[in-house]
Amino acid sequence: MSLEELHSIFSVFALPIFDLSSNILRRTSRMADWTECMNYGIHIAREAREVILHAFRIKKAVMLKSSPADLVTETDQRVERMLISAIKAKYPHHKFIGEESVAAGEKLILTDSPTWIIDPIDGTANFVHRFPFVAISIAFAVNKQTEFGIVYSCIEDKLYSAQRGRGAFCNDIPLATSGQEDITKCLLVTEIGAERDQLALATMTSNIHRLLEIPVHGIRAVGTAAVDMCLISTGGADAYYHIGMHCWDIAASALIVSEAGGVVIDTNGSEFDMMARRVIAASSMSVARRIAQAIQAFPCERDDDPRAHPQKAQIEHSTDSGNDVHKKAGGHRRL
């Protein structure tokens, strides 16, 4: 029905229609804006990839955050600044949650406002060692719900994307999960993560043992949560589980899995909460629930708990394995 027809109908009842017309236009505008935002996110991700590709081949200055396995480089920081600056210039009223910004002391607050959730380099340890699985992850949330997600596996040149209700794609090719419902026929993916305390290590190794005993076909670790989850969306793997990651690692890829026909839940079997730092992404609900029954979680402070991200700490310098390494006391709180 045209806007003119709406005017005609409402004029019969002498009702004001200007608010109705404005609301229709605003809703249409908002829908168009999210598509425009997504296209812009893809554009700047492609630009950021060029920075990562150049730095991938050269010696890097490395800093430590919460543990000897929690690394950050100047390129992580540069790419995040580049992405946020570009978005701010185009969408000055939007908000941001960025991994390196939070590590530097910014508060992690997810509101109902349009918010970009950014991991400039997911797989920093891979990046440092030139292990070729490194990704840019960009999610966009409104009313605390992810509206689109972009994961760019830079070295592979695979750009995964999804918009709510419109399917998932890799380099514009539609994606679909395997649909596997029998866990004994599944290939799983997980990550060891940066946690190195005894409880976390014992839980992670115990979970691997529990799943292999089911049995499953195998368990893999690529080194980037965002790419791991995208592998579920392609059907290349059947399920992914992880405890201890952060919202910027999985916000984009969780939507990509869902739009490819998969399911995403908490490791306790409840509804997925990106701030809870626990996730199972799977080809089917039956597989997801079987994993939830098998594994245990170690305690993690929520991402939106202010205690989880202390202020920026002092940095000391040292050298390690041919890379300049800077030890940071503090950073992300250890688990």
GROMACS .gro file of C-alpha atoms in nm:
model
  335
    1MET     CA    1   0.000   0.000   0.000
    2SER     CA    2   0.137   0.339  -0.097
    3LEU     CA    3   0.187   0.629   0.142
    4GLU     CA    4  -0.080   0.822  -0.051
    5GLU     CA    5  -0.331   0.542   0.009
    6LEU     CA    6  -0.253   0.547   0.381
    7HIS     CA    7  -0.317   0.922   0.384
    8SER     CA    8  -0.653   0.866   0.214
    9ILE     CA    9  -0.766   0.594   0.455
   10PHE     CA   10  -0.669   0.780   0.770
   11SER     CA   11  -0.820   1.108   0.647
   12VAL     CA   12  -1.164   0.942   0.644
   13PHE     CA   13  -1.142   0.910   1.021
   14ALA     CA   14  -0.985   1.253   1.060
   15LEU     CA   15  -0.684   1.091   1.230
   16PRO     CA   16  -0.338   1.248   1.223
   17ILE     CA   17  -0.108   1.047   0.999
   18PHE     CA   18   0.213   1.244   1.009
   19ASP     CA   19   0.357   1.042   1.297
   20LEU     CA   20   0.262   0.719   1.119
   21SER     CA   21   0.429   0.835   0.799
   22SER     CA   22   0.741   0.945   0.987
   23ASN     CA   23   0.763   0.614   1.172
   24ILE     CA   24   0.732   0.418   0.847
   25LEU     CA   25   1.007   0.626   0.692
   26ARG     CA   26   1.228   0.596   1.000
   27ARG     CA   27   1.185   0.218   1.009
   28THR     CA   28   1.265   0.191   0.639
   29SER     CA   29   1.565   0.418   0.688
   30ARG     CA   30   1.692   0.211   0.980
   31MET     CA   31   1.667  -0.112   0.782
   32ALA     CA   32   1.854   0.045   0.492
   33ASP     CA   33   2.113   0.190   0.727
   34TRP     CA   34   2.207  -0.151   0.868
   35THR     CA   35   2.271  -0.278   0.516
   36GLU     CA   36   2.468   0.035   0.441
   37CYS     CA   37   2.660  -0.008   0.767
   38MET     CA   38   2.739  -0.368   0.679
   39ASN     CA   39   2.864  -0.275   0.334
   40TYR     CA   40   3.081  -0.006   0.489
   41GLY     CA   41   3.212  -0.255   0.745
   42ILE     CA   42   3.313  -0.489   0.462
   43HIS     CA   43   3.481  -0.200   0.282
   44ILE     CA   44   3.696  -0.097   0.578
   45ALA     CA   45   3.774  -0.461   0.664
   46ARG     CA   46   3.923  -0.498   0.316
   47GLU     CA   47   4.135  -0.188   0.374
   48ALA     CA   48   4.250  -0.313   0.714
   49ARG     CA   49   4.346  -0.648   0.562
   50GLU     CA   50   4.613  -0.474   0.354
   51VAL     CA   51   4.774  -0.340   0.672
   52ILE     CA   52   4.770  -0.688   0.826
   53LEU     CA   53   4.913  -0.856   0.515
   54HIS     CA   54   5.205  -0.613   0.507
   55ALA     CA   55   5.281  -0.658   0.878
   56PHE     CA   56   5.232  -1.036   0.863
   57ARG     CA   57   5.561  -1.082   0.678
   58ILE     CA   58   5.786  -0.869   0.899
   59LYS     CA   59   5.935  -0.875   1.249
   60LYS     CA   60   5.691  -0.753   1.512
   61ALA     CA   61   5.704  -0.578   1.847
   62VAL     CA   62   5.496  -0.787   2.086
   63MET     CA   63   5.337  -0.705   2.422
   64LEU     CA   64   5.197  -0.945   2.679
   65LYS     CA   65   4.858  -0.884   2.839
   66SER     CA   66   4.704  -1.125   3.089
   67SER     CA   67   4.943  -1.417   3.041
   68PRO     CA   68   5.246  -1.527   2.836
   69ALA     CA   69   4.997  -1.651   2.574
   70ASP     CA   70   4.786  -1.332   2.559
   71LEU     CA   71   4.968  -1.119   2.303
   72VAL     CA   72   4.915  -0.783   2.139
   73THR     CA   73   5.114  -0.607   1.867
   74GLU     CA   74   5.131  -0.253   1.734
   75THR     CA   75   4.936  -0.380   1.432
   76ASP     CA   76   4.643  -0.488   1.654
   77GLN     CA   77   4.630  -0.137   1.795
   78ARG     CA   78   4.682   0.033   1.460
   79VAL     CA   79   4.409  -0.168   1.286
   80GLU     CA   80   4.160  -0.102   1.567
   81ARG     CA   81   4.231   0.272   1.554
   82MET     CA   82   4.194   0.263   1.176
   83LEU     CA   83   3.858   0.084   1.190
   84ILE     CA   84   3.712   0.297   1.468
   85SER     CA   85   3.830   0.623   1.312
   86ALA     CA   86   3.674   0.531   0.977
   87ILE     CA   87   3.343   0.434   1.139
   88LYS     CA   88   3.332   0.744   1.360
   89ALA     CA   89   3.383   0.967   1.058
   90LYS     CA   90   3.078   0.815   0.886
   91TYR     CA   91   2.861   0.733   1.188
   92PRO     CA   92   2.960   0.981   1.462
   93HIS     CA   93   2.684   0.877   1.704
   94HIS     CA   94   2.762   0.505   1.703
   95LYS     CA   95   2.937   0.336   1.996
   96PHE     CA   96   3.227   0.090   2.006
   97ILE     CA   97   3.361  -0.208   2.195
   98GLY     CA   98   3.716  -0.284   2.080
   99GLU     CA   99   3.952  -0.546   2.222
  100GLU     CA  100   4.254  -0.318   2.240
  101SER     CA  101   4.053  -0.020   2.364
  102VAL     CA  102   3.924  -0.231   2.653
  103ALA     CA  103   4.277  -0.359   2.721
  104ALA     CA  104   4.390   0.005   2.739
  105GLY     CA  105   4.132   0.081   3.007
  106GLU     CA  106   3.811   0.181   2.830
  107LYS     CA  107   3.492   0.052   2.992
  108LEU     CA  108   3.309  -0.231   2.819
  109ILE     CA  109   2.944  -0.125   2.807
  110LEU     CA  110   2.689  -0.267   2.564
  111THR     CA  111   2.382  -0.042   2.543
  112ASP     CA  112   2.081  -0.037   2.310
  113SER     CA  113   2.262   0.216   2.089
  114PRO     CA  114   2.414   0.104   1.757
  115THR     CA  115   2.744  -0.052   1.866
  116TRP     CA  116   3.037  -0.191   1.667
  117ILE     CA  117   3.215  -0.481   1.842
  118ILE     CA  118   3.565  -0.513   1.698
  119ASP     CA  119   3.854  -0.756   1.721
  120PRO     CA  120   4.121  -0.606   1.494
  121ILE     CA  121   4.330  -0.924   1.485
  122ASP     CA  122   4.173  -1.244   1.614
  123GLY     CA  123   4.461  -1.487   1.633
  124THR     CA  124   4.740  -1.254   1.741
  125ALA     CA  125   4.968  -1.544   1.840
  126ASN     CA  126   4.918  -1.684   1.488
  127PHE     CA  127   4.997  -1.340   1.348
  128VAL     CA  128   5.319  -1.314   1.552
  129HIS     CA  129   5.438  -1.658   1.436
  130ARG     CA  130   5.311  -1.617   1.077
  131PHE     CA  131   5.070  -1.908   1.121
  132PRO     CA  132   4.822  -1.833   0.843
  133PHE     CA  133   4.492  -1.804   1.031
  134VAL     CA  134   4.437  -1.442   1.126
  135ALA     CA  135   4.102  -1.263   1.116
  136ILE     CA  136   3.935  -0.927   1.150
  137SER     CA  137   3.604  -0.962   1.335
  138ILE     CA  138   3.338  -0.690   1.322
  139ALA     CA  139   2.989  -0.723   1.471
  140PHE     CA  140   2.717  -0.459   1.478
  141ALA     CA  141   2.457  -0.467   1.755
  142VAL     CA  142   2.140  -0.265   1.809
  143ASN     CA  143   1.926  -0.311   2.122
  144LYS     CA  144   2.194  -0.557   2.235
  145GLN     CA  145   2.116  -0.785   1.938
  146THR     CA  146   2.370  -0.852   1.664
  147GLU     CA  147   2.234  -0.726   1.331
  148PHE     CA  148   2.529  -0.825   1.114
  149GLY     CA  149   2.868  -0.989   1.144
  150ILE     CA  150   3.184  -0.978   0.934
  151VAL     CA  151   3.483  -1.211   0.975
  152TYR     CA  152   3.770  -1.165   0.732
  153SER     CA  153   4.025  -1.448   0.736
  154CYS     CA  154   4.298  -1.228   0.597
  155ILE     CA  155   4.566  -1.469   0.479
  156GLU     CA  156   4.312  -1.705   0.324
  157ASP     CA  157   4.127  -1.408   0.170
  158LYS     CA  158   3.794  -1.548   0.290
  159LEU     CA  159   3.535  -1.290   0.387
  160TYR     CA  160   3.248  -1.435   0.590
  161SER     CA  161   2.941  -1.221   0.645
  162ALA     CA  162   2.583  -1.245   0.764
  163GLN     CA  163   2.294  -1.009   0.819
  164ARG     CA  164   2.009  -1.107   1.050
  165GLY     CA  165   1.741  -1.290   0.852
  166ARG     CA  166   1.933  -1.279   0.523
  167GLY     CA  167   2.165  -1.579   0.535
  168ALA     CA  168   2.541  -1.625   0.564
  169PHE     CA  169   2.805  -1.603   0.293
  170CYS     CA  170   3.174  -1.656   0.226
  171ASN     CA  171   3.305  -1.444  -0.060
  172ASP     CA  172   2.940  -1.402  -0.167
  173ILE     CA  173   2.879  -1.780  -0.180
  174PRO     CA  174   2.588  -1.895   0.044
  175LEU     CA  175   2.686  -2.102   0.347
  176ALA     CA  176   2.517  -2.396   0.517
  177THR     CA  177   2.623  -2.607   0.813
  178SER     CA  178   2.664  -2.983   0.778
  179GLY     CA  179   2.336  -3.053   0.957
  180GLN     CA  180   2.505  -3.344   1.137
  181GLU     CA  181   2.300  -3.470   1.433
  182ASP     CA  182   2.514  -3.766   1.545
  183ILE     CA  183   2.800  -3.645   1.762
  184THR     CA  184   2.999  -3.963   1.701
  185LYS     CA  185   3.031  -3.852   1.339
  186CYS     CA  186   3.142  -3.497   1.424
  187LEU     CA  187   3.468  -3.310   1.380
  188LEU     CA  188   3.495  -3.054   1.661
  189VAL     CA  189   3.691  -2.732   1.695
  190THR     CA  190   3.802  -2.559   2.014
  191GLU     CA  191   4.075  -2.331   2.146
  192ILE     CA  192   4.314  -2.363   2.437
  193GLY     CA  193   4.291  -1.989   2.501
  194ALA     CA  194   4.523  -1.761   2.695
  195GLU     CA  195   4.433  -1.891   3.042
  196ARG     CA  196   4.721  -2.069   3.214
  197ASP     CA  197   4.603  -2.115   3.573
  198GLN     CA  198   4.569  -2.470   3.699
  199LEU     CA  199   4.188  -2.482   3.708
  200ALA     CA  200   4.153  -2.356   3.352
  201LEU     CA  201   4.417  -2.596   3.221
  202ALA     CA  202   4.268  -2.892   3.405
  203THR     CA  203   3.918  -2.811   3.279
  204MET     CA  204   4.029  -2.765   2.918
  205THR     CA  205   4.223  -3.092   2.907
  206SER     CA  206   3.944  -3.277   3.088
  207ASN     CA  207   3.689  -3.151   2.835
  208ILE     CA  208   3.900  -3.277   2.545
  209HIS     CA  209   3.929  -3.615   2.717
  210ARG     CA  210   3.551  -3.632   2.780
  211LEU     CA  211   3.466  -3.554   2.418
  212LEU     CA  212   3.720  -3.795   2.270
  213GLU     CA  213   3.573  -4.070   2.488
  214ILE     CA  214   3.222  -4.025   2.339
  215PRO     CA  215   3.389  -4.069   2.077
  216VAL     CA  216   3.406  -3.795   1.813
  217HIS     CA  217   3.601  -3.804   1.486
  218GLY     CA  218   3.851  -3.549   1.614
  219ILE     CA  219   3.918  -3.212   1.776
  220ARG     CA  220   4.104  -2.929   1.603
  221ALA     CA  221   4.235  -2.587   1.710
  222VAL     CA  222   4.305  -2.325   1.443
  223GLY     CA  223   4.403  -2.041   1.676
  224THR     CA  224   4.121  -1.794   1.610
  225ALA     CA  225   3.775  -1.830   1.761
  226ALA     CA  226   3.615  -1.624   1.484
  227VAL     CA  227   3.746  -1.851   1.208
  228ASP     CA  228   3.676  -2.164   1.415
  229MET     CA  229   3.308  -2.073   1.431
  230CYS     CA  230   3.296  -1.981   1.064
  231LEU     CA  231   3.419  -2.333   0.987
  232ILE     CA  232   3.093  -2.457   1.140
  233SER     CA  233   2.900  -2.232   0.901
  234THR     CA  234   3.078  -2.390   0.602
  235GLY     CA  235   3.017  -2.750   0.712
  236GLY     CA  236   3.393  -2.805   0.733
  237ALA     CA  237   3.354  -2.881   1.103
  238ASP     CA  238   3.043  -2.977   1.296
  239ALA     CA  239   3.076  -2.801   1.631
  240TYR     CA  240   3.284  -2.553   1.825
  241TYR     CA  241   3.302  -2.501   2.200
  242HIS     CA  242   3.504  -2.259   2.412
  243ILE     CA  243   3.516  -2.113   2.761
  244GLY     CA  244   3.703  -1.791   2.837
  245MET     CA  245   3.689  -1.603   2.507
  246HIS     CA  246   3.549  -1.249   2.481
  247CYS     CA  247   3.252  -1.088   2.308
  248TRP     CA  248   3.468  -0.943   2.029
  249ASP     CA  249   3.593  -1.295   1.945
  250ILE     CA  250   3.249  -1.442   1.878
  251ALA     CA  251   2.979  -1.175   1.832
  252ALA     CA  252   3.014  -1.170   1.453
  253SER     CA  253   3.070  -1.542   1.397
  254ALA     CA  254   2.779  -1.643   1.623
  255LEU     CA  255   2.539  -1.469   1.385
  256ILE     CA  256   2.717  -1.621   1.083
  257VAL     CA  257   2.667  -1.972   1.226
  258SER     CA  258   2.300  -1.904   1.305
  259GLU     CA  259   2.231  -1.762   0.959
  260ALA     CA  260   2.399  -2.068   0.803
  261GLY     CA  261   2.145  -2.291   0.977
  262GLY     CA  262   2.344  -2.378   1.289
  263VAL     CA  263   2.269  -2.328   1.656
  264VAL     CA  264   2.458  -2.125   1.916
  265ILE     CA  265   2.406  -2.183   2.290
  266ASP     CA  266   2.581  -2.141   2.625
  267THR     CA  267   2.800  -2.430   2.742
  268ASN     CA  268   2.543  -2.491   3.019
  269GLY     CA  269   2.274  -2.548   2.755
  270SER     CA  270   2.097  -2.216   2.805
  271GLU     CA  271   2.049  -1.932   2.558
  272PHE     CA  272   2.369  -1.782   2.415
  273ASP     CA  273   2.490  -1.465   2.587
  274MET     CA  274   2.789  -1.302   2.417
  275MET     CA  275   2.898  -1.141   2.746
  276ALA     CA  276   2.907  -1.471   2.940
  277ARG     CA  277   3.232  -1.590   2.772
  278ARG     CA  278   3.099  -1.940   2.703
  279VAL     CA  279   2.977  -2.079   2.372
  280ILE     CA  280   2.882  -2.389   2.179
  281ALA     CA  281   2.817  -2.348   1.806
  282ALA     CA  282   2.697  -2.658   1.628
  283SER     CA  283   2.540  -2.805   1.317
  284SER     CA  284   2.232  -2.911   1.514
  285MET     CA  285   2.073  -2.871   1.856
  286SER     CA  286   2.124  -3.241   1.931
  287VAL     CA  287   2.500  -3.206   1.885
  288ALA     CA  288   2.512  -2.882   2.084
  289ARG     CA  289   2.323  -3.037   2.376
  290ARG     CA  290   2.542  -3.349   2.377
  291ILE     CA  291   2.852  -3.130   2.403
  292ALA     CA  292   2.691  -2.928   2.682
  293GLN     CA  293   2.627  -3.252   2.871
  294ALA     CA  294   2.988  -3.364   2.833
  295ILE     CA  295   3.194  -3.056   2.914
  296GLN     CA  296   3.251  -2.842   3.221
  297ALA     CA  297   3.323  -2.471   3.250
  298PHE     CA  298   3.571  -2.290   3.473
  299PRO     CA  299   3.467  -1.960   3.636
  300CYS     CA  300   3.489  -1.652   3.410
  301GLU     CA  301   3.398  -1.297   3.496
  302ARG     CA  302   3.145  -1.164   3.247
  303ASP     CA  303   3.275  -0.925   2.986
  304ASP     CA  304   3.033  -0.659   3.109
  305ASP     CA  305   3.150  -0.699   3.471
  306PRO     CA  306   3.367  -0.390   3.544
  307ARG     CA  307   3.609  -0.608   3.744
  308ALA     CA  308   3.697  -0.810   3.434
  309HIS     CA  309   3.897  -0.533   3.266
  310PRO     CA  310   4.127  -0.335   3.498
  311GLN     CA  311   4.288  -0.011   3.388
  312LYS     CA  312   4.597  -0.008   3.168
  313ALA     CA  313   4.913  -0.115   3.353
  314GLN     CA  314   5.277  -0.020   3.322
  315ILE     CA  315   5.487  -0.188   3.054
  316GLU     CA  316   5.832  -0.341   3.091
  317HIS     CA  317   6.057  -0.443   2.802
  318SER     CA  318   6.236  -0.766   2.718
  319THR     CA  319   6.324  -0.974   2.412
  320ASP     CA  320   6.199  -1.317   2.311
  321SER     CA  321   6.238  -1.545   2.004
  322GLY     CA  322   6.354  -1.271   1.770
  323ASN     CA  323   6.055  -1.050   1.848
  324ASP     CA  324   6.060  -0.751   2.080
  325VAL     CA  325   5.839  -0.850   2.371
  326HIS     CA  326   5.692  -0.607   2.624
  327LYS     CA  327   5.562  -0.751   2.949
  328LYS     CA  328   5.252  -0.581   3.079
  329ALA     CA  329   5.171  -0.622   3.447
  330GLY     CA  330   4.796  -0.651   3.471
  331GLY     CA  331   4.591  -0.596   3.155
  332HIS     CA  332   4.302  -0.841   3.134
  333ARG     CA  333   4.238  -1.004   3.467
  334ARG     CA  334   4.368  -1.359   3.486
  335LEU     CA  335   4.113  -1.633   3.534
   0.00000   0.00000   0.00000
